[in-house]
Short mmCIF file of N, CA and C in Angstrom, two decimals:
data_model
loop_
_atom_site.label_atom_id
_atom_site.label_comp_id
_atom_site.label_asym_id
_atom_site.label_seq_id
_atom_site.Cartn_x
_atom_site.Cartn_y
_atom_site.Cartn_z
N MET Z 1149 0.81 -1.18 0.00
CA MET Z 1149 0.00 0.00 0.00
C MET Z 1149 0.86 1.26 0.00
N PHE Z 1150 1.93 1.27 0.78
CA PHE Z 1150 2.75 2.45 0.85
C PHE Z 1150 3.96 2.39 -0.06
N SER Z 1151 4.01 1.40 -0.96
CA SER Z 1151 5.11 1.35 -1.92
C SER Z 1151 4.97 2.48 -2.93
N ARG Z 1152 3.75 2.99 -3.10
CA ARG Z 1152 3.50 4.15 -3.97
C ARG Z 1152 2.77 5.22 -3.15
N PRO Z 1153 3.51 6.00 -2.36
CA PRO Z 1153 2.86 7.01 -1.50
C PRO Z 1153 1.99 7.99 -2.27
N ASP Z 1154 2.31 8.25 -3.52
CA ASP Z 1154 1.52 9.19 -4.31
C ASP Z 1154 0.13 8.63 -4.63
N ALA Z 1155 -0.06 7.32 -4.47
CA ALA Z 1155 -1.36 6.70 -4.76
C ALA Z 1155 -2.27 6.62 -3.54
N VAL Z 1156 -1.76 6.95 -2.35
CA VAL Z 1156 -2.56 6.90 -1.13
C VAL Z 1156 -3.39 8.17 -1.04
N ARG Z 1157 -4.71 8.01 -0.89
CA ARG Z 1157 -5.62 9.16 -0.82
C ARG Z 1157 -6.44 9.11 0.47
N PRO Z 1158 -6.50 10.21 1.20
CA PRO Z 1158 -7.35 10.25 2.40
C PRO Z 1158 -8.79 10.65 2.05
N TYR Z 1159 -9.73 10.11 2.77
CA TYR Z 1159 -11.14 10.47 2.64
C TYR Z 1159 -11.66 10.67 4.05
N ALA Z 1160 -12.07 11.88 4.38
CA ALA Z 1160 -12.43 12.20 5.77
C ALA Z 1160 -13.92 12.44 5.92
N TRP Z 1161 -14.46 11.96 7.04
CA TRP Z 1161 -15.83 12.22 7.44
C TRP Z 1161 -15.80 12.72 8.88
N PRO Z 1162 -16.52 13.80 9.16
CA PRO Z 1162 -16.59 14.23 10.56
C PRO Z 1162 -17.50 13.29 11.35
N LEU Z 1163 -17.02 12.81 12.46
CA LEU Z 1163 -17.82 11.96 13.34
C LEU Z 1163 -18.11 12.75 14.60
N ARG Z 1164 -19.31 13.25 14.70
CA ARG Z 1164 -19.72 14.07 15.84
C ARG Z 1164 -20.22 13.17 16.96
N ARG Z 1165 -20.15 13.67 18.17
CA ARG Z 1165 -20.71 12.96 19.31
C ARG Z 1165 -22.21 12.86 19.11
N LEU Z 1166 -22.74 11.67 19.27
CA LEU Z 1166 -24.17 11.45 19.07
C LEU Z 1166 -24.90 11.53 20.39
N ALA Z 1167 -26.03 12.19 20.38
CA ALA Z 1167 -26.83 12.34 21.59
C ALA Z 1167 -27.32 10.98 22.06
N GLY Z 1168 -27.39 10.79 23.38
CA GLY Z 1168 -27.91 9.55 23.94
C GLY Z 1168 -29.40 9.43 23.68
N GLY Z 1169 -29.95 8.28 23.90
CA GLY Z 1169 -31.38 8.07 23.73
C GLY Z 1169 -31.80 7.87 22.29
N GLY Z 1170 -30.82 7.68 21.38
CA GLY Z 1170 -31.17 7.35 20.00
C GLY Z 1170 -31.72 8.51 19.20
N SER Z 1171 -31.53 9.78 19.65
CA SER Z 1171 -32.07 10.90 18.90
C SER Z 1171 -31.33 11.10 17.58
N GLY Z 1172 -30.04 10.70 17.54
CA GLY Z 1172 -29.28 10.80 16.32
C GLY Z 1172 -28.77 12.19 16.01
N ARG Z 1173 -29.05 13.17 16.86
CA ARG Z 1173 -28.57 14.52 16.57
C ARG Z 1173 -27.17 14.70 17.15
N PRO Z 1174 -26.30 15.38 16.38
CA PRO Z 1174 -24.93 15.56 16.86
C PRO Z 1174 -24.84 16.53 18.03
N GLU Z 1175 -23.89 16.28 18.92
CA GLU Z 1175 -23.58 17.17 20.03
C GLU Z 1175 -22.17 17.70 19.82
N ALA Z 1176 -21.57 18.23 20.85
CA ALA Z 1176 -20.21 18.73 20.78
C ALA Z 1176 -19.25 17.61 20.40
N ALA Z 1177 -18.09 17.98 19.90
CA ALA Z 1177 -17.08 17.01 19.49
C ALA Z 1177 -16.70 16.09 20.64
N ASP Z 1178 -16.44 14.83 20.35
CA ASP Z 1178 -16.06 13.82 21.32
C ASP Z 1178 -14.86 13.09 20.74
N LEU Z 1179 -13.70 13.24 21.33
CA LEU Z 1179 -12.48 12.67 20.77
C LEU Z 1179 -12.58 11.17 20.59
N LEU Z 1180 -12.07 10.67 19.47
CA LEU Z 1180 -12.01 9.23 19.25
C LEU Z 1180 -10.78 8.67 19.95
N GLU Z 1181 -10.98 7.60 20.72
CA GLU Z 1181 -9.87 6.95 21.40
C GLU Z 1181 -9.48 5.64 20.73
N PHE Z 1182 -10.40 5.08 19.93
CA PHE Z 1182 -10.11 3.81 19.28
C PHE Z 1182 -10.92 3.72 17.99
N ILE Z 1183 -10.30 3.12 16.98
CA ILE Z 1183 -10.98 2.89 15.72
C ILE Z 1183 -10.48 1.57 15.14
N ALA Z 1184 -11.38 0.76 14.59
CA ALA Z 1184 -10.99 -0.53 14.01
C ALA Z 1184 -11.90 -0.84 12.84
N VAL Z 1185 -11.32 -1.40 11.80
CA VAL Z 1185 -12.08 -1.88 10.66
C VAL Z 1185 -12.50 -3.31 10.94
N LEU Z 1186 -13.80 -3.60 10.79
CA LEU Z 1186 -14.33 -4.95 10.98
C LEU Z 1186 -14.71 -5.46 9.59
N PRO Z 1187 -13.77 -6.04 8.86
CA PRO Z 1187 -14.00 -6.37 7.45
C PRO Z 1187 -15.09 -7.40 7.21
N LEU Z 1188 -15.28 -8.35 8.13
CA LEU Z 1188 -16.31 -9.38 7.92
C LEU Z 1188 -17.71 -8.79 8.03
N GLU Z 1189 -17.84 -7.70 8.74
CA GLU Z 1189 -19.14 -7.07 8.96
C GLU Z 1189 -19.32 -5.83 8.10
N ASP Z 1190 -18.30 -5.41 7.35
CA ASP Z 1190 -18.32 -4.14 6.62
C ASP Z 1190 -18.70 -3.00 7.55
N ARG Z 1191 -18.00 -2.94 8.68
CA ARG Z 1191 -18.27 -1.91 9.67
C ARG Z 1191 -16.96 -1.27 10.13
N LEU Z 1192 -17.09 -0.07 10.64
CA LEU Z 1192 -16.00 0.64 11.26
C LEU Z 1192 -16.43 0.89 12.70
N LEU Z 1193 -15.65 0.38 13.65
CA LEU Z 1193 -15.94 0.53 15.07
C LEU Z 1193 -15.19 1.73 15.60
N THR Z 1194 -15.90 2.63 16.29
CA THR Z 1194 -15.23 3.75 16.95
C THR Z 1194 -15.66 3.78 18.41
N ILE Z 1195 -14.72 4.16 19.27
CA ILE Z 1195 -15.01 4.35 20.69
C ILE Z 1195 -14.48 5.72 21.05
N SER Z 1196 -15.36 6.54 21.62
CA SER Z 1196 -15.00 7.92 21.94
C SER Z 1196 -14.51 8.04 23.38
N ALA Z 1197 -13.97 9.19 23.70
CA ALA Z 1197 -13.47 9.45 25.05
C ALA Z 1197 -14.58 9.34 26.09
N SER Z 1198 -15.81 9.60 25.69
CA SER Z 1198 -16.93 9.48 26.64
C SER Z 1198 -17.44 8.05 26.75
N GLY Z 1199 -16.83 7.10 26.01
CA GLY Z 1199 -17.22 5.70 26.09
C GLY Z 1199 -18.30 5.28 25.11
N ARG Z 1200 -18.63 6.12 24.17
CA ARG Z 1200 -19.67 5.76 23.19
C ARG Z 1200 -19.09 4.86 22.12
N LEU Z 1201 -19.71 3.70 21.99
CA LEU Z 1201 -19.29 2.68 21.03
C LEU Z 1201 -20.24 2.77 19.83
N CYS Z 1202 -19.69 3.08 18.65
CA CYS Z 1202 -20.51 3.22 17.44
C CYS Z 1202 -20.02 2.28 16.37
N LEU Z 1203 -20.96 1.72 15.64
CA LEU Z 1203 -20.65 0.91 14.46
C LEU Z 1203 -21.16 1.67 13.24
N HIS Z 1204 -20.22 2.06 12.39
CA HIS Z 1204 -20.54 2.80 11.18
C HIS Z 1204 -20.52 1.83 9.99
N LYS Z 1205 -21.39 2.03 9.03
CA LYS Z 1205 -21.41 1.17 7.84
C LYS Z 1205 -20.32 1.64 6.88
N TRP Z 1206 -19.58 0.68 6.39
CA TRP Z 1206 -18.49 0.95 5.46
C TRP Z 1206 -18.53 -0.11 4.38
N PHE Z 1207 -18.70 0.31 3.15
CA PHE Z 1207 -18.77 -0.63 2.03
C PHE Z 1207 -17.56 -0.39 1.14
N PRO Z 1208 -16.47 -1.17 1.36
CA PRO Z 1208 -15.21 -0.90 0.67
C PRO Z 1208 -15.25 -1.10 -0.84
N LEU Z 1209 -16.15 -1.93 -1.34
CA LEU Z 1209 -16.19 -2.21 -2.78
C LEU Z 1209 -17.35 -1.53 -3.49
N LYS Z 1210 -18.01 -0.60 -2.83
CA LYS Z 1210 -19.16 0.09 -3.41
C LYS Z 1210 -18.84 1.59 -3.50
N PRO Z 1211 -18.45 2.06 -4.70
CA PRO Z 1211 -18.10 3.48 -4.83
C PRO Z 1211 -19.27 4.37 -4.47
N ARG Z 1212 -18.95 5.47 -3.82
CA ARG Z 1212 -19.96 6.46 -3.45
C ARG Z 1212 -20.37 7.22 -4.71
N SER Z 1213 -21.57 7.77 -4.69
CA SER Z 1213 -22.07 8.50 -5.86
C SER Z 1213 -21.24 9.75 -6.15
N SER Z 1214 -20.59 10.32 -5.11
CA SER Z 1214 -19.76 11.50 -5.37
C SER Z 1214 -18.51 11.08 -6.12
N PRO Z 1215 -18.01 11.95 -6.96
CA PRO Z 1215 -16.84 11.58 -7.76
C PRO Z 1215 -15.61 11.28 -6.91
N SER Z 1216 -14.84 10.37 -7.36
CA SER Z 1216 -13.52 10.00 -6.85
C SER Z 1216 -13.49 9.32 -5.48
N CYS Z 1217 -14.59 8.93 -4.90
CA CYS Z 1217 -14.56 8.21 -3.62
C CYS Z 1217 -14.79 6.73 -3.92
N PRO Z 1218 -13.80 5.88 -3.63
CA PRO Z 1218 -13.88 4.46 -4.02
C PRO Z 1218 -14.73 3.57 -3.11
N PHE Z 1219 -15.38 4.14 -2.11
CA PHE Z 1219 -16.19 3.33 -1.19
C PHE Z 1219 -17.35 4.17 -0.68
N THR Z 1220 -18.27 3.50 0.04
CA THR Z 1220 -19.40 4.18 0.66
C THR Z 1220 -19.24 4.10 2.17
N PHE Z 1221 -19.47 5.21 2.85
CA PHE Z 1221 -19.37 5.28 4.31
C PHE Z 1221 -20.63 5.94 4.83
N GLU Z 1222 -21.30 5.28 5.79
CA GLU Z 1222 -22.50 5.84 6.41
C GLU Z 1222 -22.27 5.91 7.92
N PRO Z 1223 -22.09 7.13 8.46
CA PRO Z 1223 -21.86 7.25 9.90
C PRO Z 1223 -23.06 6.74 10.71
N ALA Z 1224 -22.79 6.20 11.87
CA ALA Z 1224 -23.86 5.73 12.77
C ALA Z 1224 -24.74 6.90 13.18
N THR Z 1225 -26.01 6.64 13.36
CA THR Z 1225 -26.93 7.68 13.81
C THR Z 1225 -27.08 7.69 15.33
N ALA Z 1226 -26.66 6.61 15.99
CA ALA Z 1226 -26.71 6.53 17.44
C ALA Z 1226 -25.70 5.49 17.91
N PRO Z 1227 -25.12 5.66 19.11
CA PRO Z 1227 -24.20 4.65 19.64
C PRO Z 1227 -24.95 3.35 19.95
N ILE Z 1228 -24.26 2.20 19.79
CA ILE Z 1228 -24.90 0.93 20.15
C ILE Z 1228 -24.78 0.69 21.64
N ALA Z 1229 -23.83 1.37 22.28
CA ALA Z 1229 -23.65 1.23 23.74
C ALA Z 1229 -22.80 2.38 24.23
N THR Z 1230 -22.89 2.63 25.51
CA THR Z 1230 -22.00 3.57 26.18
C THR Z 1230 -21.31 2.81 27.30
N LEU Z 1231 -20.00 2.72 27.20
CA LEU Z 1231 -19.20 2.01 28.19
C LEU Z 1231 -18.95 2.99 29.33
N ARG Z 1232 -19.51 2.71 30.50
CA ARG Z 1232 -19.41 3.64 31.61
C ARG Z 1232 -19.23 2.89 32.92
N ALA Z 1233 -19.00 3.65 33.95
CA ALA Z 1233 -18.75 3.06 35.27
C ALA Z 1233 -19.97 2.33 35.78
N GLY Z 1234 -19.73 1.19 36.41
CA GLY Z 1234 -20.80 0.45 37.05
C GLY Z 1234 -20.95 0.91 38.49
N ALA Z 1235 -21.81 0.23 39.22
CA ALA Z 1235 -22.06 0.60 40.61
C ALA Z 1235 -20.84 0.33 41.49
N SER Z 1236 -20.03 -0.65 41.11
CA SER Z 1236 -18.84 -0.97 41.90
C SER Z 1236 -17.74 -1.45 40.97
N ALA Z 1237 -16.54 -1.62 41.50
CA ALA Z 1237 -15.42 -2.08 40.69
C ALA Z 1237 -15.65 -3.49 40.15
N ASP Z 1238 -16.50 -4.27 40.80
CA ASP Z 1238 -16.76 -5.63 40.34
C ASP Z 1238 -17.97 -5.74 39.43
N ASP Z 1239 -18.59 -4.64 39.08
CA ASP Z 1239 -19.74 -4.65 38.17
C ASP Z 1239 -19.20 -4.80 36.75
N ASP Z 1240 -19.21 -6.03 36.22
CA ASP Z 1240 -18.58 -6.34 34.95
C ASP Z 1240 -19.44 -6.02 33.74
N ALA Z 1241 -20.73 -5.78 33.92
CA ALA Z 1241 -21.61 -5.58 32.77
C ALA Z 1241 -21.32 -4.25 32.08
N ARG Z 1242 -21.09 -3.20 32.82
CA ARG Z 1242 -20.79 -1.88 32.26
C ARG Z 1242 -19.60 -1.31 33.04
N PHE Z 1243 -18.80 -0.52 32.37
CA PHE Z 1243 -17.63 0.04 33.04
C PHE Z 1243 -17.24 1.35 32.40
N ARG Z 1244 -16.43 2.11 33.13
CA ARG Z 1244 -15.98 3.39 32.59
C ARG Z 1244 -15.20 3.15 31.30
N PRO Z 1245 -15.12 4.16 30.44
CA PRO Z 1245 -14.36 3.97 29.21
C PRO Z 1245 -12.94 3.51 29.53
N ALA Z 1246 -12.48 2.52 28.81
CA ALA Z 1246 -11.13 2.00 29.01
C ALA Z 1246 -10.13 2.93 28.33
N ARG Z 1247 -8.87 2.65 28.51
CA ARG Z 1247 -7.84 3.46 27.88
C ARG Z 1247 -7.03 2.66 26.88
N SER Z 1248 -7.31 1.40 26.72
CA SER Z 1248 -6.65 0.60 25.69
C SER Z 1248 -7.63 -0.43 25.16
N TYR Z 1249 -7.60 -0.62 23.84
CA TYR Z 1249 -8.55 -1.52 23.19
C TYR Z 1249 -7.84 -2.32 22.11
N ALA Z 1250 -8.42 -3.45 21.75
CA ALA Z 1250 -7.99 -4.24 20.60
C ALA Z 1250 -9.20 -5.03 20.13
N VAL Z 1251 -9.21 -5.40 18.85
CA VAL Z 1251 -10.29 -6.21 18.29
C VAL Z 1251 -9.70 -7.53 17.81
N ALA Z 1252 -10.36 -8.63 18.16
CA ALA Z 1252 -9.95 -9.97 17.73
C ALA Z 1252 -11.04 -10.56 16.85
N ASP Z 1253 -10.66 -11.10 15.73
CA ASP Z 1253 -11.58 -11.81 14.84
C ASP Z 1253 -12.73 -10.93 14.34
N GLY Z 1254 -12.59 -9.62 14.45
CA GLY Z 1254 -13.63 -8.72 13.99
C GLY Z 1254 -14.90 -8.73 14.82
N ARG Z 1255 -14.94 -9.58 15.85
CA ARG Z 1255 -16.16 -9.70 16.66
C ARG Z 1255 -15.93 -9.47 18.14
N TRP Z 1256 -14.70 -9.56 18.60
CA TRP Z 1256 -14.40 -9.48 20.03
C TRP Z 1256 -13.65 -8.21 20.34
N LEU Z 1257 -14.10 -7.48 21.33
CA LEU Z 1257 -13.45 -6.27 21.78
C LEU Z 1257 -12.76 -6.54 23.10
N LEU Z 1258 -11.47 -6.33 23.15
CA LEU Z 1258 -10.69 -6.46 24.38
C LEU Z 1258 -10.43 -5.06 24.91
N SER Z 1259 -10.55 -4.87 26.21
CA SER Z 1259 -10.31 -3.55 26.77
C SER Z 1259 -9.48 -3.65 28.04
N GLY Z 1260 -8.68 -2.63 28.27
CA GLY Z 1260 -7.87 -2.50 29.47
C GLY Z 1260 -7.99 -1.08 29.98
N GLY Z 1261 -7.30 -0.79 31.06
CA GLY Z 1261 -7.36 0.54 31.65
C GLY Z 1261 -8.40 0.66 32.74
N HIS Z 1262 -8.92 -0.45 33.19
CA HIS Z 1262 -9.96 -0.45 34.21
C HIS Z 1262 -9.36 -0.31 35.60
N ALA Z 1263 -10.13 0.23 36.53
CA ALA Z 1263 -9.67 0.47 37.89
C ALA Z 1263 -9.26 -0.82 38.61
N ASP Z 1264 -9.86 -1.95 38.22
CA ASP Z 1264 -9.53 -3.22 38.87
C ASP Z 1264 -8.35 -3.95 38.21
N CYS Z 1265 -7.64 -3.26 37.29
CA CYS Z 1265 -6.44 -3.79 36.62
C CYS Z 1265 -6.74 -4.98 35.70
N SER Z 1266 -7.99 -5.15 35.31
CA SER Z 1266 -8.37 -6.30 34.50
C SER Z 1266 -8.27 -6.00 33.01
N VAL Z 1267 -8.33 -7.08 32.23
CA VAL Z 1267 -8.53 -7.01 30.79
C VAL Z 1267 -9.88 -7.70 30.55
N ARG Z 1268 -10.72 -7.09 29.72
CA ARG Z 1268 -12.08 -7.61 29.53
C ARG Z 1268 -12.32 -7.90 28.07
N CYS Z 1269 -13.07 -8.97 27.81
CA CYS Z 1269 -13.41 -9.40 26.46
C CYS Z 1269 -14.92 -9.40 26.33
N MET Z 1270 -15.41 -8.78 25.26
CA MET Z 1270 -16.85 -8.73 25.02
C MET Z 1270 -17.13 -8.80 23.53
N LEU Z 1271 -18.34 -9.20 23.19
CA LEU Z 1271 -18.77 -9.16 21.80
C LEU Z 1271 -18.95 -7.72 21.36
N VAL Z 1272 -18.49 -7.37 20.17
CA VAL Z 1272 -18.66 -6.00 19.66
C VAL Z 1272 -20.13 -5.66 19.52
N LEU Z 1273 -20.93 -6.59 18.99
CA LEU Z 1273 -22.33 -6.30 18.73
C LEU Z 1273 -23.21 -6.35 19.97
N LYS Z 1274 -22.70 -6.93 21.06
CA LYS Z 1274 -23.45 -6.99 22.32
C LYS Z 1274 -22.46 -6.75 23.45
N PRO Z 1275 -22.16 -5.48 23.73
CA PRO Z 1275 -21.08 -5.17 24.65
C PRO Z 1275 -21.36 -5.49 26.12
N GLU Z 1276 -21.31 -6.77 26.44
CA GLU Z 1276 -21.36 -7.23 27.82
C GLU Z 1276 -20.16 -8.12 28.04
N VAL Z 1277 -19.51 -8.00 29.17
CA VAL Z 1277 -18.29 -8.75 29.44
C VAL Z 1277 -18.56 -10.25 29.43
N VAL Z 1278 -17.77 -10.97 28.61
CA VAL Z 1278 -17.86 -12.43 28.51
C VAL Z 1278 -16.73 -13.07 29.32
N VAL Z 1279 -15.54 -12.48 29.23
CA VAL Z 1279 -14.38 -13.00 29.94
C VAL Z 1279 -13.69 -11.85 30.66
N LEU Z 1280 -13.32 -12.08 31.90
CA LEU Z 1280 -12.62 -11.09 32.71
C LEU Z 1280 -11.31 -11.72 33.15
N GLY Z 1281 -10.18 -11.11 32.78
CA GLY Z 1281 -8.87 -11.63 33.16
C GLY Z 1281 -8.15 -10.68 34.08
N ARG Z 1282 -7.61 -11.22 35.16
CA ARG Z 1282 -6.83 -10.40 36.10
C ARG Z 1282 -5.48 -11.05 36.31
N HIS Z 1283 -4.44 -10.29 36.05
CA HIS Z 1283 -3.09 -10.78 36.32
C HIS Z 1283 -2.14 -9.63 36.62
N HIS Z 1284 -2.47 -8.42 36.18
CA HIS Z 1284 -1.61 -7.27 36.41
C HIS Z 1284 -1.86 -6.66 37.79
N ALA Z 1285 -0.86 -5.98 38.31
CA ALA Z 1285 -0.98 -5.30 39.60
C ALA Z 1285 -1.33 -3.82 39.43
N ASP Z 1286 -1.37 -3.34 38.18
CA ASP Z 1286 -1.74 -1.96 37.90
C ASP Z 1286 -2.50 -1.92 36.58
N THR Z 1287 -2.95 -0.76 36.18
CA THR Z 1287 -3.80 -0.58 35.01
C THR Z 1287 -3.16 -1.09 33.72
N VAL Z 1288 -3.95 -1.80 32.91
CA VAL Z 1288 -3.51 -2.27 31.60
C VAL Z 1288 -3.47 -1.08 30.65
N THR Z 1289 -2.32 -0.84 30.03
CA THR Z 1289 -2.14 0.33 29.18
C THR Z 1289 -2.01 -0.01 27.70
N ALA Z 1290 -1.79 -1.28 27.36
CA ALA Z 1290 -1.62 -1.66 25.96
C ALA Z 1290 -2.12 -3.09 25.75
N ILE Z 1291 -2.73 -3.32 24.58
CA ILE Z 1291 -3.23 -4.65 24.22
C ILE Z 1291 -2.92 -4.88 22.75
N HIS Z 1292 -2.47 -6.10 22.44
CA HIS Z 1292 -2.27 -6.48 21.04
C HIS Z 1292 -2.71 -7.93 20.87
N VAL Z 1293 -3.48 -8.20 19.81
CA VAL Z 1293 -3.98 -9.54 19.52
C VAL Z 1293 -3.11 -10.18 18.45
N SER Z 1294 -2.81 -11.48 18.61
CA SER Z 1294 -2.02 -12.20 17.61
C SER Z 1294 -2.81 -12.33 16.32
N ALA Z 1295 -2.11 -12.57 15.24
CA ALA Z 1295 -2.74 -12.69 13.92
C ALA Z 1295 -3.77 -13.81 13.87
N ASP Z 1296 -3.53 -14.92 14.60
CA ASP Z 1296 -4.48 -16.03 14.58
C ASP Z 1296 -5.65 -15.82 15.54
N GLY Z 1297 -5.60 -14.79 16.37
CA GLY Z 1297 -6.68 -14.48 17.29
C GLY Z 1297 -6.79 -15.40 18.49
N LEU Z 1298 -5.81 -16.27 18.69
CA LEU Z 1298 -5.88 -17.23 19.80
C LEU Z 1298 -5.09 -16.79 21.02
N SER Z 1299 -4.35 -15.72 20.89
CA SER Z 1299 -3.60 -15.20 22.03
C SER Z 1299 -3.49 -13.69 21.91
N PHE Z 1300 -3.17 -13.06 23.03
CA PHE Z 1300 -2.94 -11.63 23.01
C PHE Z 1300 -1.94 -11.27 24.10
N ALA Z 1301 -1.41 -10.07 23.99
CA ALA Z 1301 -0.44 -9.58 24.96
C ALA Z 1301 -0.97 -8.29 25.56
N THR Z 1302 -0.67 -8.09 26.84
CA THR Z 1302 -1.04 -6.84 27.50
C THR Z 1302 0.20 -6.27 28.18
N GLY Z 1303 0.23 -4.95 28.24
CA GLY Z 1303 1.27 -4.23 28.97
C GLY Z 1303 0.58 -3.40 30.03
N SER Z 1304 1.27 -3.13 31.12
CA SER Z 1304 0.63 -2.47 32.25
C SER Z 1304 1.52 -1.40 32.85
N ALA Z 1305 0.88 -0.51 33.61
CA ALA Z 1305 1.60 0.50 34.37
C ALA Z 1305 2.47 -0.14 35.44
N ASP Z 1306 2.27 -1.44 35.73
CA ASP Z 1306 3.14 -2.13 36.68
C ASP Z 1306 4.45 -2.58 36.02
N THR Z 1307 4.67 -2.17 34.78
CA THR Z 1307 5.86 -2.43 33.96
C THR Z 1307 6.03 -3.90 33.58
N THR Z 1308 4.95 -4.65 33.54
CA THR Z 1308 5.02 -6.04 33.10
C THR Z 1308 4.27 -6.22 31.78
N ALA Z 1309 4.69 -7.23 31.05
CA ALA Z 1309 3.97 -7.67 29.86
C ALA Z 1309 3.45 -9.07 30.17
N VAL Z 1310 2.20 -9.32 29.81
CA VAL Z 1310 1.61 -10.63 30.06
C VAL Z 1310 1.12 -11.18 28.74
N LEU Z 1311 1.44 -12.45 28.48
CA LEU Z 1311 0.93 -13.15 27.29
C LEU Z 1311 -0.25 -13.99 27.74
N TRP Z 1312 -1.34 -13.90 26.99
CA TRP Z 1312 -2.58 -14.59 27.33
C TRP Z 1312 -2.94 -15.57 26.22
N ALA Z 1313 -3.45 -16.73 26.58
CA ALA Z 1313 -3.96 -17.70 25.61
C ALA Z 1313 -5.46 -17.81 25.81
N LEU Z 1314 -6.19 -17.74 24.72
CA LEU Z 1314 -7.65 -17.89 24.78
C LEU Z 1314 -7.98 -19.35 24.51
N TYR Z 1315 -8.33 -20.09 25.53
CA TYR Z 1315 -8.70 -21.50 25.36
C TYR Z 1315 -10.18 -21.61 25.11
N GLY Z 1316 -10.56 -22.43 24.15
CA GLY Z 1316 -11.96 -22.56 23.77
C GLY Z 1316 -12.36 -21.48 22.79
N ALA Z 1317 -11.37 -20.69 22.34
CA ALA Z 1317 -11.71 -19.56 21.47
C ALA Z 1317 -12.03 -20.01 20.06
N GLY Z 1318 -11.11 -20.72 19.42
CA GLY Z 1318 -11.31 -21.06 18.01
C GLY Z 1318 -11.70 -19.81 17.26
N SER Z 1319 -12.76 -19.87 16.47
CA SER Z 1319 -13.21 -18.67 15.78
C SER Z 1319 -14.36 -18.00 16.52
N SER Z 1320 -14.90 -18.67 17.54
CA SER Z 1320 -15.92 -18.01 18.35
C SER Z 1320 -15.75 -18.40 19.80
N LEU Z 1321 -15.79 -17.44 20.66
CA LEU Z 1321 -15.55 -17.66 22.07
C LEU Z 1321 -16.87 -17.93 22.77
N PRO Z 1322 -17.14 -19.16 23.22
CA PRO Z 1322 -18.43 -19.46 23.85
C PRO Z 1322 -18.54 -18.88 25.25
N ALA Z 1323 -19.58 -18.14 25.50
CA ALA Z 1323 -19.80 -17.56 26.82
C ALA Z 1323 -19.93 -18.66 27.86
N GLY Z 1324 -19.31 -18.45 29.01
CA GLY Z 1324 -19.44 -19.39 30.10
C GLY Z 1324 -18.47 -20.56 30.04
N ARG Z 1325 -17.90 -20.86 28.86
CA ARG Z 1325 -16.99 -21.99 28.76
C ARG Z 1325 -15.60 -21.54 28.38
N ALA Z 1326 -15.42 -20.24 28.17
CA ALA Z 1326 -14.12 -19.73 27.77
C ALA Z 1326 -13.26 -19.51 28.99
N SER Z 1327 -11.98 -19.66 28.82
CA SER Z 1327 -11.07 -19.33 29.91
C SER Z 1327 -9.91 -18.55 29.35
N VAL Z 1328 -9.33 -17.72 30.17
CA VAL Z 1328 -8.16 -16.96 29.78
C VAL Z 1328 -7.05 -17.36 30.72
N VAL Z 1329 -5.92 -17.73 30.16
CA VAL Z 1329 -4.78 -18.12 30.98
C VAL Z 1329 -3.64 -17.18 30.67
N ALA Z 1330 -3.04 -16.62 31.71
CA ALA Z 1330 -1.93 -15.69 31.56
C ALA Z 1330 -0.62 -16.43 31.75
N ALA Z 1331 0.43 -15.91 31.14
CA ALA Z 1331 1.75 -16.48 31.32
C ALA Z 1331 2.11 -16.43 32.79
N GLY Z 1332 2.49 -17.55 33.35
CA GLY Z 1332 2.88 -17.59 34.74
C GLY Z 1332 1.78 -18.02 35.69
N GLY Z 1333 0.57 -18.24 35.19
CA GLY Z 1333 -0.47 -18.72 36.08
C GLY Z 1333 -1.85 -18.40 35.56
N ALA Z 1334 -2.83 -19.01 36.17
CA ALA Z 1334 -4.21 -18.83 35.74
C ALA Z 1334 -4.74 -17.49 36.21
N ALA Z 1335 -5.64 -16.93 35.40
CA ALA Z 1335 -6.30 -15.67 35.74
C ALA Z 1335 -7.79 -15.89 35.65
N GLY Z 1336 -8.55 -15.05 36.34
CA GLY Z 1336 -10.01 -15.17 36.38
C GLY Z 1336 -10.60 -15.16 35.09
#
C-alpha cells in the first residue's frame, strides 16, 4: 500500500458525538480513542473518550455517488452502547471507558485501563463482558492480539507484559466456557 505514496488518498468524514437516547442529533465534538475496521461485517468501530461505542457502515467495494470516492461510508446515527462506570469495581456488565482496546476476529473487543487492573473481552455487537482476566498489579495500558486471534499480549503501568492464551476460542468464544490463561499462572 505504501510502496506508492503518491497513490494513497485520504477520505475524511466528521464523526460528531451522538446524543444519547437514540435521537441521532450531533452534540459537541467527542475525541475518538479507538478505531478498528471490521472487514467481515463491513463496519467501522469507533469508541470515543466518553465511552460511546458506534458501528458505522463501510462498504469498501461500493463506490460512493460522489466523484472519486472508491467506497461508501454511512456514519452511525446513534451509539450501540456507552461504556461507563458500574455501581462498583466488580460490576462487569458496564464500566468506565477503558484506555486501551484491541479487536480480535472482527467480533471481540478487548479492553484494558480499568480500575480493577483487568482485561475484559466482550462481543462487539453486544457489549457485555464475557471473559474477565486479572493478572496485572496496575492498570492495563496496551493490548495487542495475535494474527491467529488465539492469544494476546497486555502491557501495564506495573511495567510487566503478560501473554494470554484464549482457550476454547477457536473462531468463536463461547460464553461461560471460555477461559483466559496468563503467562505464569491462571487468571479469572
